[in-house]
mmCIF file of N, CA and C in Angstrom:
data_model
loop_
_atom_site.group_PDB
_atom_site.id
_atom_site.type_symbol
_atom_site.label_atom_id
_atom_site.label_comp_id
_atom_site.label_asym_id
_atom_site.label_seq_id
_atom_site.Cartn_x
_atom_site.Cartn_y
_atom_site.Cartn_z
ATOM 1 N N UNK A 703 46.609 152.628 164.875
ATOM 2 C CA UNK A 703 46.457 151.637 163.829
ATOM 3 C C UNK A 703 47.276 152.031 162.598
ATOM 4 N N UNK A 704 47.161 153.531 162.063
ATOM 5 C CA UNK A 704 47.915 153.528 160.744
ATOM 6 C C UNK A 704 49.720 153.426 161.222
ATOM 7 N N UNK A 705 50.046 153.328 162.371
ATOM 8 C CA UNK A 705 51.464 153.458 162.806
ATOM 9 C C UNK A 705 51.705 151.921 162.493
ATOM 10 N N UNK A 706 51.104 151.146 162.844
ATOM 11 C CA UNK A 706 50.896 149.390 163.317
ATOM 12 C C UNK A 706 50.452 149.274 161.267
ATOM 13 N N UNK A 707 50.033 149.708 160.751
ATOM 14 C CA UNK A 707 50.291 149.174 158.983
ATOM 15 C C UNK A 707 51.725 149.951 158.617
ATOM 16 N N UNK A 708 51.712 151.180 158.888
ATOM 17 C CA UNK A 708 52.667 151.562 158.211
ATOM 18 C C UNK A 708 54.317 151.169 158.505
ATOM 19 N N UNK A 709 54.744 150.647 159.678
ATOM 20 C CA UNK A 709 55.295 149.152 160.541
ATOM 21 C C UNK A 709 55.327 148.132 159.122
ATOM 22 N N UNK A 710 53.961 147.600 159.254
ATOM 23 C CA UNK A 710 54.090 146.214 158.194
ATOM 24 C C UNK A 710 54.494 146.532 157.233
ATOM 25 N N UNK A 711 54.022 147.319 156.396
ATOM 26 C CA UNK A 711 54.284 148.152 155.139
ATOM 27 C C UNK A 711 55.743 148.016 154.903
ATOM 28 N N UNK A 712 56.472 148.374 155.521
ATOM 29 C CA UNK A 712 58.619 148.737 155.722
ATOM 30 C C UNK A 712 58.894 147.144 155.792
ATOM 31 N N UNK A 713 58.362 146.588 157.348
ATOM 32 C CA UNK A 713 58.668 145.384 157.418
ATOM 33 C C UNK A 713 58.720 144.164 155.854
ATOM 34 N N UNK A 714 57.341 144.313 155.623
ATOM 35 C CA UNK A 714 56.814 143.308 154.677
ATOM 36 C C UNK A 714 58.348 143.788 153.390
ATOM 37 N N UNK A 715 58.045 144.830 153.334
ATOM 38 C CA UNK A 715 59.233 145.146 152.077
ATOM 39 C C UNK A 715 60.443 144.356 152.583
ATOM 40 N N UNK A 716 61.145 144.981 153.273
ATOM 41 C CA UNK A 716 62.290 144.587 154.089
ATOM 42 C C UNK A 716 62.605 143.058 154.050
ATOM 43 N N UNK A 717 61.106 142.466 154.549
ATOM 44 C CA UNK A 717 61.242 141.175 154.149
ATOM 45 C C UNK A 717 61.820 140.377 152.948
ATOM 46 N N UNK A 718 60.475 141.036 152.165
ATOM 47 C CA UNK A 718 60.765 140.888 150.699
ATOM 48 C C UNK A 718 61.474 140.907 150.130
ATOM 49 N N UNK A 719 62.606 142.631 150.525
ATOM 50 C CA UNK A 719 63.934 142.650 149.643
ATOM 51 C C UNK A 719 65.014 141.273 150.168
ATOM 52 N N UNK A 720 65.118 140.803 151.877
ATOM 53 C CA UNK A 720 65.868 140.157 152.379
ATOM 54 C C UNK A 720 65.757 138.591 151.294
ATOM 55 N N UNK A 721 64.071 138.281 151.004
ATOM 56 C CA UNK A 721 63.798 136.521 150.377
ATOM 57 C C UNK A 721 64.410 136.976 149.311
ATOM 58 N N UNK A 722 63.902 137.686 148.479
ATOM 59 C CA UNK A 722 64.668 137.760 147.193
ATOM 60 C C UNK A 722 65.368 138.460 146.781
ATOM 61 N N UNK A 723 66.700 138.175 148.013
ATOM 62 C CA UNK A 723 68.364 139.195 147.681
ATOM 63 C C UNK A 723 68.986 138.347 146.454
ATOM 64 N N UNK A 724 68.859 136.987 146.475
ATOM 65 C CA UNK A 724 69.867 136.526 145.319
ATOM 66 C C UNK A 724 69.238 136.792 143.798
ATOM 67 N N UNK A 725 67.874 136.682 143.587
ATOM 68 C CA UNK A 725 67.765 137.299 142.644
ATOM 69 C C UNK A 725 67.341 138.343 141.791
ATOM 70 N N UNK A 726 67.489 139.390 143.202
ATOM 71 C CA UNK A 726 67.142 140.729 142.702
ATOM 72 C C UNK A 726 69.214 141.253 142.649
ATOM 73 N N UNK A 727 70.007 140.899 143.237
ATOM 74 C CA UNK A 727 71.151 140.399 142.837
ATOM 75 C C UNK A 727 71.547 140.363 141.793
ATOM 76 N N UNK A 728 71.255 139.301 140.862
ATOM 77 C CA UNK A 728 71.249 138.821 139.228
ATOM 78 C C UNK A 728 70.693 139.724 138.902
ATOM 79 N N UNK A 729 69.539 140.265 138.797
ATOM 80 C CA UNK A 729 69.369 141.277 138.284
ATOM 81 C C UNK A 729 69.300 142.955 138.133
ATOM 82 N N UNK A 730 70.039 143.479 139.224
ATOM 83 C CA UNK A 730 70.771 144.746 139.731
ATOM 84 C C UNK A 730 71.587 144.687 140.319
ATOM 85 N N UNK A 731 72.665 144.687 140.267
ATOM 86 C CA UNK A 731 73.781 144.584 141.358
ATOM 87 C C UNK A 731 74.246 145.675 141.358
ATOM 88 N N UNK A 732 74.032 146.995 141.043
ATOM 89 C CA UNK A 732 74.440 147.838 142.119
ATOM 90 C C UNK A 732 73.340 147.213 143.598
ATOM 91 N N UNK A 733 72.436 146.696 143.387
ATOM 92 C CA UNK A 733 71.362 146.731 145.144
ATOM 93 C C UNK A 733 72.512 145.364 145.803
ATOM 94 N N UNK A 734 73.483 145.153 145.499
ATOM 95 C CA UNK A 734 74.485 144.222 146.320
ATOM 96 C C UNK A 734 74.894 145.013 147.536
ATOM 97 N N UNK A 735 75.406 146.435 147.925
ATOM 98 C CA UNK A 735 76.187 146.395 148.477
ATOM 99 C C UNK A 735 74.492 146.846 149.693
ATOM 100 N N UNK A 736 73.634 147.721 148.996
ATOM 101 C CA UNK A 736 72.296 147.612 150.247
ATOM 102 C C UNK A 736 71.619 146.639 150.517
ATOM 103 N N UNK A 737 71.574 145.455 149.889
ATOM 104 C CA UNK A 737 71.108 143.968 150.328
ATOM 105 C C UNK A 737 72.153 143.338 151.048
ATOM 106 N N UNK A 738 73.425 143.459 150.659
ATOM 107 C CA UNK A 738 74.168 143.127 151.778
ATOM 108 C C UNK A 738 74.322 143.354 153.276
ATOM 109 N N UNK A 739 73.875 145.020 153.484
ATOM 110 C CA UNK A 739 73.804 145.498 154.697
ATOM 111 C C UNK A 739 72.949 144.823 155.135
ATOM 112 N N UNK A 740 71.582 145.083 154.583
ATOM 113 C CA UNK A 740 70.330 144.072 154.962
ATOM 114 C C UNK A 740 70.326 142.944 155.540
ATOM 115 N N UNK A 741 71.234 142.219 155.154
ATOM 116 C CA UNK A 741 71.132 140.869 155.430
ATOM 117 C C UNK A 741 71.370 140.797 157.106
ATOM 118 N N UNK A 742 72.313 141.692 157.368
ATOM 119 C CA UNK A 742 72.619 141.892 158.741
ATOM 120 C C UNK A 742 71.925 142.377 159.986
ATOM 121 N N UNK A 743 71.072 142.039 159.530
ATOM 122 C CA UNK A 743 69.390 142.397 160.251
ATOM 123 C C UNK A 743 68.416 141.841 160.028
ATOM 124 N N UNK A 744 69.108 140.489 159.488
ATOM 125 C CA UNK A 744 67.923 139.437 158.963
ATOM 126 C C UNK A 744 67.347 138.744 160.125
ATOM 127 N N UNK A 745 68.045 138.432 161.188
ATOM 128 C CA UNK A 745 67.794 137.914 162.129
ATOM 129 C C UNK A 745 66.663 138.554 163.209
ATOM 130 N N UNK A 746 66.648 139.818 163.150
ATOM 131 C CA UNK A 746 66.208 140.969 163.749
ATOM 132 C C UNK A 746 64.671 141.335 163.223
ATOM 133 N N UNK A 747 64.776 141.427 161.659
ATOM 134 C CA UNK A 747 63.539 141.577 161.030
ATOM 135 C C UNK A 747 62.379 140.280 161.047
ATOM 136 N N UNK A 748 63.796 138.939 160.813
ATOM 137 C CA UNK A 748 62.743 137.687 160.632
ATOM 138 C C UNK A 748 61.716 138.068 162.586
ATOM 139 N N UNK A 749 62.293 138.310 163.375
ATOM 140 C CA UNK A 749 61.520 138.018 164.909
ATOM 141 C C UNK A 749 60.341 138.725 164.745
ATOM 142 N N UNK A 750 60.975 140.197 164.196
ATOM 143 C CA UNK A 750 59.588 141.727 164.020
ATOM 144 C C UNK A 750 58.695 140.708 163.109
ATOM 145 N N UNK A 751 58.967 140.173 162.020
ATOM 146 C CA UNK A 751 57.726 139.799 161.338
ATOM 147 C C UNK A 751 56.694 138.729 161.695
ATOM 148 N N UNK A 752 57.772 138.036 162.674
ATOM 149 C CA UNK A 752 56.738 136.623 163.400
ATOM 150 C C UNK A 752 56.060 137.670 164.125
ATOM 151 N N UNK A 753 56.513 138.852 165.336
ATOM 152 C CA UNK A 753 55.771 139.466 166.241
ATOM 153 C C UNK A 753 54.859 140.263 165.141
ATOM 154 N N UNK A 754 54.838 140.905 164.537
ATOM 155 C CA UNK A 754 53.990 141.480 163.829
ATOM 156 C C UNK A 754 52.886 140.516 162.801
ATOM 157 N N UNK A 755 53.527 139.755 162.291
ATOM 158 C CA UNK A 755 52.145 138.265 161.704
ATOM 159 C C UNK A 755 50.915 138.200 162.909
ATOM 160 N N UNK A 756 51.630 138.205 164.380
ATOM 161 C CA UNK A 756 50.618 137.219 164.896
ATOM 162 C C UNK A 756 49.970 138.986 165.750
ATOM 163 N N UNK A 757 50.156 139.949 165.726
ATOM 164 C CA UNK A 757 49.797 140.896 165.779
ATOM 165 C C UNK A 757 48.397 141.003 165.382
ATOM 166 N N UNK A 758 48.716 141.230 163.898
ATOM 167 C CA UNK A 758 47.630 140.906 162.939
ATOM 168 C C UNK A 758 46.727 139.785 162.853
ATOM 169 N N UNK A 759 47.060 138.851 163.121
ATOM 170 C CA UNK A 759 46.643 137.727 163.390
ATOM 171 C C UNK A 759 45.208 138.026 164.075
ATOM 172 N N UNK A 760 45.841 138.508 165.795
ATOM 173 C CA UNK A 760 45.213 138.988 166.721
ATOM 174 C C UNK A 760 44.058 139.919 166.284
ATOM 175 N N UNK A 761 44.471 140.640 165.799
ATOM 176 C CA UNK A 761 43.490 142.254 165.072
ATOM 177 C C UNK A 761 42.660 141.181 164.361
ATOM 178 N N UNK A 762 42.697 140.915 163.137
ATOM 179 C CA UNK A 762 42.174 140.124 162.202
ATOM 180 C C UNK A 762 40.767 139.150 163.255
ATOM 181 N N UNK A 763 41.297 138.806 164.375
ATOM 182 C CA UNK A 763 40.314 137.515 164.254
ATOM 183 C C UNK A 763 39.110 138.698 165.996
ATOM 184 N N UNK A 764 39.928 139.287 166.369
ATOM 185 C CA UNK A 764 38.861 140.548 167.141
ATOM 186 C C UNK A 764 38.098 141.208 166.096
ATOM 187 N N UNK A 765 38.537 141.462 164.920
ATOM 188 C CA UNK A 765 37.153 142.197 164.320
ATOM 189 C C UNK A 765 36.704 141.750 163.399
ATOM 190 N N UNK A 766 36.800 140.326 163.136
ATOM 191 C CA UNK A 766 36.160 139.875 162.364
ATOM 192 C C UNK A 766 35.229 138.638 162.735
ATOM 193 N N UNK A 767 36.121 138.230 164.132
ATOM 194 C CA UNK A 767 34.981 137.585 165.045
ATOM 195 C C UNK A 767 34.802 136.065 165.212
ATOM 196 N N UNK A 768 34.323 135.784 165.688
ATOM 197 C CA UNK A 768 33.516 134.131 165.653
ATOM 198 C C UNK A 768 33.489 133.365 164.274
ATOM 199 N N UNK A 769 33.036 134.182 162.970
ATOM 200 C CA UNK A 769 32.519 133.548 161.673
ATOM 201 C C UNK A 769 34.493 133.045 161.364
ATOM 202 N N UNK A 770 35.234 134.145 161.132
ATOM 203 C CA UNK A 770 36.601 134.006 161.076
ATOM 204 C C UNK A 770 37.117 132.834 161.609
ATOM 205 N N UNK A 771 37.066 132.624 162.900
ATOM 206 C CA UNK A 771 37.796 131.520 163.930
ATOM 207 C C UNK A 771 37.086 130.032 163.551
ATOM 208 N N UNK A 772 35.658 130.009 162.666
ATOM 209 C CA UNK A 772 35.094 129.116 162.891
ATOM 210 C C UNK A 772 35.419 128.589 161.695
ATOM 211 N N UNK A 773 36.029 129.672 160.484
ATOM 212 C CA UNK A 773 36.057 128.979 159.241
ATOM 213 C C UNK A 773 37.880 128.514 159.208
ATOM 214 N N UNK A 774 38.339 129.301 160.261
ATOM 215 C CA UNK A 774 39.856 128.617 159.663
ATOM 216 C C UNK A 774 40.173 127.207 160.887
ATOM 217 N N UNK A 775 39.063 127.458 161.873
ATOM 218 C CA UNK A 775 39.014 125.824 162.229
ATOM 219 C C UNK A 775 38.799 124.758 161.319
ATOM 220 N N UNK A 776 37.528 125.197 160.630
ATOM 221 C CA UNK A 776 37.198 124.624 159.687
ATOM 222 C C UNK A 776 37.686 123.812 158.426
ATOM 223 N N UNK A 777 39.043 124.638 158.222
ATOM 224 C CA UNK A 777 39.949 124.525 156.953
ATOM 225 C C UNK A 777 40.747 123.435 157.635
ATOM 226 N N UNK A 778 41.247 123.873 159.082
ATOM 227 C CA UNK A 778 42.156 122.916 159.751
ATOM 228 C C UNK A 778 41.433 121.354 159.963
ATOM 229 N N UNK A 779 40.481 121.199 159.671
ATOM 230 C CA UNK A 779 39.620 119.940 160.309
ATOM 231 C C UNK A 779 40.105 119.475 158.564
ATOM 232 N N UNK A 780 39.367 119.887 157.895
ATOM 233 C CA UNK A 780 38.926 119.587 156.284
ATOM 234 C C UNK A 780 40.656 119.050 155.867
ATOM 235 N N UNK A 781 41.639 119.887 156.708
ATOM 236 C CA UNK A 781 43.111 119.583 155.820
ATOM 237 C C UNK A 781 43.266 117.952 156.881
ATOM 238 N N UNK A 782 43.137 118.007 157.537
ATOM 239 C CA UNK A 782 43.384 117.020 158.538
ATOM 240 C C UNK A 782 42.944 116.224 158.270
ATOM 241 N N UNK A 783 42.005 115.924 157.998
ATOM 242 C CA UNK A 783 40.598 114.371 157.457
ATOM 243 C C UNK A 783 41.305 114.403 156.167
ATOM 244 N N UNK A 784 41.485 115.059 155.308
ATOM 245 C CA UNK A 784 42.200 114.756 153.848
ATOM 246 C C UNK A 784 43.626 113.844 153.796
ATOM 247 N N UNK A 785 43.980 114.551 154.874
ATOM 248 C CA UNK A 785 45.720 114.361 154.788
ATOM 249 C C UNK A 785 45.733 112.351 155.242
ATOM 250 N N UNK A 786 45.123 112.668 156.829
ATOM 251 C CA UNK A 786 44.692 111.101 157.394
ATOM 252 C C UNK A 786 44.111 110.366 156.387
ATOM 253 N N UNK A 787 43.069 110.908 155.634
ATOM 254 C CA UNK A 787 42.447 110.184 154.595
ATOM 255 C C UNK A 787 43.282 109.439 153.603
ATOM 256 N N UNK A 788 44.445 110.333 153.353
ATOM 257 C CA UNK A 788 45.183 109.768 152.088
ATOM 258 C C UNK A 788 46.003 108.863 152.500
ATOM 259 N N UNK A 789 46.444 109.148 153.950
ATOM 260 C CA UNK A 789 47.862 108.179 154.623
ATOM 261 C C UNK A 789 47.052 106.795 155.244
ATOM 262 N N UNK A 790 45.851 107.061 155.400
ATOM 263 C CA UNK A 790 45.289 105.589 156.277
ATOM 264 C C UNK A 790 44.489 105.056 154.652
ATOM 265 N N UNK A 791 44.304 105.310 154.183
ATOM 266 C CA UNK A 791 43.209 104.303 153.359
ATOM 267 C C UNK A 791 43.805 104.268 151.992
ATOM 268 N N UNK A 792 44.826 105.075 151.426
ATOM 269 C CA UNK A 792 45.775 104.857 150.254
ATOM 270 C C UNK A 792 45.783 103.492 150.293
ATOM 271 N N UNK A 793 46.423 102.599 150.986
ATOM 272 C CA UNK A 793 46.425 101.285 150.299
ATOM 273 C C UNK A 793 45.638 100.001 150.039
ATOM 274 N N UNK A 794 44.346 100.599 150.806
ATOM 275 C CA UNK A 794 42.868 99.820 150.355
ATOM 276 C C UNK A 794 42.549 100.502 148.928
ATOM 277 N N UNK A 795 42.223 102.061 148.825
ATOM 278 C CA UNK A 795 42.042 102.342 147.383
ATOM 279 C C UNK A 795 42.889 101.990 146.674
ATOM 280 N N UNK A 796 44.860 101.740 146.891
ATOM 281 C CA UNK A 796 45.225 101.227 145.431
ATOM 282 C C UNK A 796 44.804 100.121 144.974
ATOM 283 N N UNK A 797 43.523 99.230 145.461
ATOM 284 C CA UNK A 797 43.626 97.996 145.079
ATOM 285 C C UNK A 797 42.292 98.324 143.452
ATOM 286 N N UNK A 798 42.027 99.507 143.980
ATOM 287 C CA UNK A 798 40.976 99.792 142.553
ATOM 288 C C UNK A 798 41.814 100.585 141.377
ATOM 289 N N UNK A 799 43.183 100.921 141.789
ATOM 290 C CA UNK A 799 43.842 101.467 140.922
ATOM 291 C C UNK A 799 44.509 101.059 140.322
ATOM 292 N N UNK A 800 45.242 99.353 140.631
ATOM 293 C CA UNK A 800 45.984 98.520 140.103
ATOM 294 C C UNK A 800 46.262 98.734 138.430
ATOM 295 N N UNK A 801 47.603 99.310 138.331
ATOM 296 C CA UNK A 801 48.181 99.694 137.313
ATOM 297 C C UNK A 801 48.049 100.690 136.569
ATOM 298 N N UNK A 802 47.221 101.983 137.104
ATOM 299 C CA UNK A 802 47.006 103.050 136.646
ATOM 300 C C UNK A 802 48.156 104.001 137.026
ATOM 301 N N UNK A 803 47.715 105.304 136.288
ATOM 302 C CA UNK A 803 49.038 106.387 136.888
ATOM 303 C C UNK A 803 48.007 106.998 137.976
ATOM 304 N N UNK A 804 47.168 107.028 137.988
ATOM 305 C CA UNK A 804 46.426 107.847 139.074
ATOM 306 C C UNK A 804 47.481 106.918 141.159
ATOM 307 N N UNK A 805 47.517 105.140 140.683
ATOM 308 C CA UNK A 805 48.148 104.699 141.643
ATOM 309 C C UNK A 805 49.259 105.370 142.083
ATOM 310 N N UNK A 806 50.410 106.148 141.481
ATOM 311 C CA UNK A 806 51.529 106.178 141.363
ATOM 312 C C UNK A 806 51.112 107.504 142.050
ATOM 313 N N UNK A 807 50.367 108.543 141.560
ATOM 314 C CA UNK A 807 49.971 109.887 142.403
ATOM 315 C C UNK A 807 49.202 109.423 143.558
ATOM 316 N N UNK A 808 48.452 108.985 144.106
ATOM 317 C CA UNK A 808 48.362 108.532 145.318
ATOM 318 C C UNK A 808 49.388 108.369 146.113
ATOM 319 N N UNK A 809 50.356 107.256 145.421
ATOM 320 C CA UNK A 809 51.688 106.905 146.213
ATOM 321 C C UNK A 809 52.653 107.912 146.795
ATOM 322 N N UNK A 810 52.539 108.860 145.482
ATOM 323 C CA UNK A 810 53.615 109.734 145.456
ATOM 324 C C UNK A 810 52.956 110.921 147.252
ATOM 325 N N UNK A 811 51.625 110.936 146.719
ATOM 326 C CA UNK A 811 51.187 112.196 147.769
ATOM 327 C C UNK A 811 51.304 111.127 149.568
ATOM 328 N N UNK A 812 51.100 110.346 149.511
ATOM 329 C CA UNK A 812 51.253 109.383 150.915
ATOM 330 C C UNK A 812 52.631 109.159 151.149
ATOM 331 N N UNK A 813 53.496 108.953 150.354
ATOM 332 C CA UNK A 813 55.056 109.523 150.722
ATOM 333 C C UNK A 813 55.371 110.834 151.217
ATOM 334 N N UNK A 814 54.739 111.885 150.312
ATOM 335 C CA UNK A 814 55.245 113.051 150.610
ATOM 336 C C UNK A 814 54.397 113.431 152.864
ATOM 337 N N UNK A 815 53.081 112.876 152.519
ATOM 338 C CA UNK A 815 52.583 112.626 153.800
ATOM 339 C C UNK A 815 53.050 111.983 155.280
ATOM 340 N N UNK A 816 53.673 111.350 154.780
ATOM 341 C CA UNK A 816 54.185 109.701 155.601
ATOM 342 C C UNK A 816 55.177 110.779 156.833
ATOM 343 N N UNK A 817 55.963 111.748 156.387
ATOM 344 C CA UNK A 817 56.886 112.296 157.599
ATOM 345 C C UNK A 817 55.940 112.772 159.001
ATOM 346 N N UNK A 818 54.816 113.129 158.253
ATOM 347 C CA UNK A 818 54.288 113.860 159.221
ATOM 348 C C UNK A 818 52.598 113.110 159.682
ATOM 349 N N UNK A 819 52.740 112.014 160.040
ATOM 350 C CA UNK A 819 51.668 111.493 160.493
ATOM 351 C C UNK A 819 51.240 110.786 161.803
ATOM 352 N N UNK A 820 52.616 111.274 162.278
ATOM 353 C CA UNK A 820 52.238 111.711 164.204
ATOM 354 C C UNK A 820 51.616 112.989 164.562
ATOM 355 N N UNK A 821 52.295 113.987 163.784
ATOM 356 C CA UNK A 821 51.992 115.729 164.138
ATOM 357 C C UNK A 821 50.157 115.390 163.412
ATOM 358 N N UNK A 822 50.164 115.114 162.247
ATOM 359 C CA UNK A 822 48.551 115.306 162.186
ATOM 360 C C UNK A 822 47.622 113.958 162.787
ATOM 361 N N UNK A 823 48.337 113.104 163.302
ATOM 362 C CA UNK A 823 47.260 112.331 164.434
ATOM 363 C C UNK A 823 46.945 113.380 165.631
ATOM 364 N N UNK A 824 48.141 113.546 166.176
ATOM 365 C CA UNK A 824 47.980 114.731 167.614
ATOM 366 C C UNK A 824 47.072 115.691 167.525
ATOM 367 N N UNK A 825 46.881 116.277 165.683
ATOM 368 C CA UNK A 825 46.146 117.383 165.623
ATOM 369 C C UNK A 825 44.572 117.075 165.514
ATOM 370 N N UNK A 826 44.787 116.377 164.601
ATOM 371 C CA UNK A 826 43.059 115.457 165.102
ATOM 372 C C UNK A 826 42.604 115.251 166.358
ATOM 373 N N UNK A 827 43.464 114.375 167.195
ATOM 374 C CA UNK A 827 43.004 114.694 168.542
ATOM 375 C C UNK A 827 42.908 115.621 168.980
ATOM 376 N N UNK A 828 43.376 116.617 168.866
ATOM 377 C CA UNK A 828 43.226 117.779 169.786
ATOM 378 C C UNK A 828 41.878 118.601 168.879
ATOM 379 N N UNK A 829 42.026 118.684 167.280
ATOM 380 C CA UNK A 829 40.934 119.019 166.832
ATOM 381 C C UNK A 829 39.425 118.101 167.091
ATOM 382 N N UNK A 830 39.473 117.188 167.232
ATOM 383 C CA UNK A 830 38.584 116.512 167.587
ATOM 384 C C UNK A 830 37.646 116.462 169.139
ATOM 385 N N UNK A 831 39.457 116.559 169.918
ATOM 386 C CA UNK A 831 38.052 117.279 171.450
ATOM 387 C C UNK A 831 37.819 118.791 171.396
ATOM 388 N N UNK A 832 38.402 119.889 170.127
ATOM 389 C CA UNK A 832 37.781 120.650 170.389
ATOM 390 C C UNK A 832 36.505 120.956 169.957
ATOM 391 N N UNK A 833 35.895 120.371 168.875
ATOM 392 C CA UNK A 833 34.976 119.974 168.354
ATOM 393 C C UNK A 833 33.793 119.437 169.443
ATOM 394 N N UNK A 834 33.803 118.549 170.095
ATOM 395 C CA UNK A 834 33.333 118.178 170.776
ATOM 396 C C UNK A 834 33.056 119.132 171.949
ATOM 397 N N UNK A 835 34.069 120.208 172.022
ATOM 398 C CA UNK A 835 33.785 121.047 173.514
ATOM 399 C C UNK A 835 32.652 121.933 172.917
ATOM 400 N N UNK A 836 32.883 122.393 171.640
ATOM 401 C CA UNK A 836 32.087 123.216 170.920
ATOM 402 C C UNK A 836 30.614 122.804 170.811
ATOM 403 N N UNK A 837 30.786 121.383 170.540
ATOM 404 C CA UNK A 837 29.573 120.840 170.577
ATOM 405 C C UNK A 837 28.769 120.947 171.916
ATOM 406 N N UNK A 838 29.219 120.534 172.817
ATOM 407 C CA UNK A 838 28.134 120.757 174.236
ATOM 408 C C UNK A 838 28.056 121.853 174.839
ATOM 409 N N UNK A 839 29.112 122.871 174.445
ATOM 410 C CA UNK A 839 28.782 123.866 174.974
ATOM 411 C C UNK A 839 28.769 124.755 174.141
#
């Protein structure tokens, strides 16, 4: 285990220095010519950190269990009913908002929504029969 943090530890940096090369850049440039090298292993580090995220991931939800898995279902249901909420019924509620700015933030958040309201129908369904499996059994 301390081999598997001390891993993330390098990684996470590594990361870090790679997101913010341009403006750790601006503000040291002697670290140009070792962020430059860096970069050349960006490809390499970005894979280690997906394999290592879901690593943890893994660890994280074995020892912390059932309560864990049940609350970030949980979050996923709650974001899902919000999101649907705002994209299906936005334009019955603007009719109580008629000419307010609160209308215009509604609008604005159901635009920003609108790309993605196949991916969170699919996810409802699928969150929804899992819900249901949970339920009978």
């Amino acid at each position: 285990m301390f081999l598997i943090n001390l891993l993330s530890i390098i990684l996470l940096l590594l990361l870090g220095l790679m997101a913010a090369s341009v403006y750790l850049q601006a503000q040291s440039p002697p670290l140009r010519p070792v962020l430059e090298k860096l970069t050349q292993f960006q490809g390499m580090l970005g894979v280690s950190g997906l394999i290592f995220g879901v690593i943890w991931l893994i660890i994280l939800l074995i020892k912390a269990g059932y309560v864990v898995l049940m609350a970030l279902f949980g979050l996923a249901c709650i974001f899902v009913l919000l999101s649907l909420g705002v994209l299906m019924g936005s334009q019955w509620v603007e009719r109580w908002l008629q000419g307010s700015e609160q209308q215009q933030y509604l609008r604005d958040w159901r635009a920003r929504l609108l790309p993605y309201q196949t991916q969170l129908g699919l996810a409802a369904l699928v969150l929804s029969g899992l819900q249901l499996l949970w339920l009978i059994f």
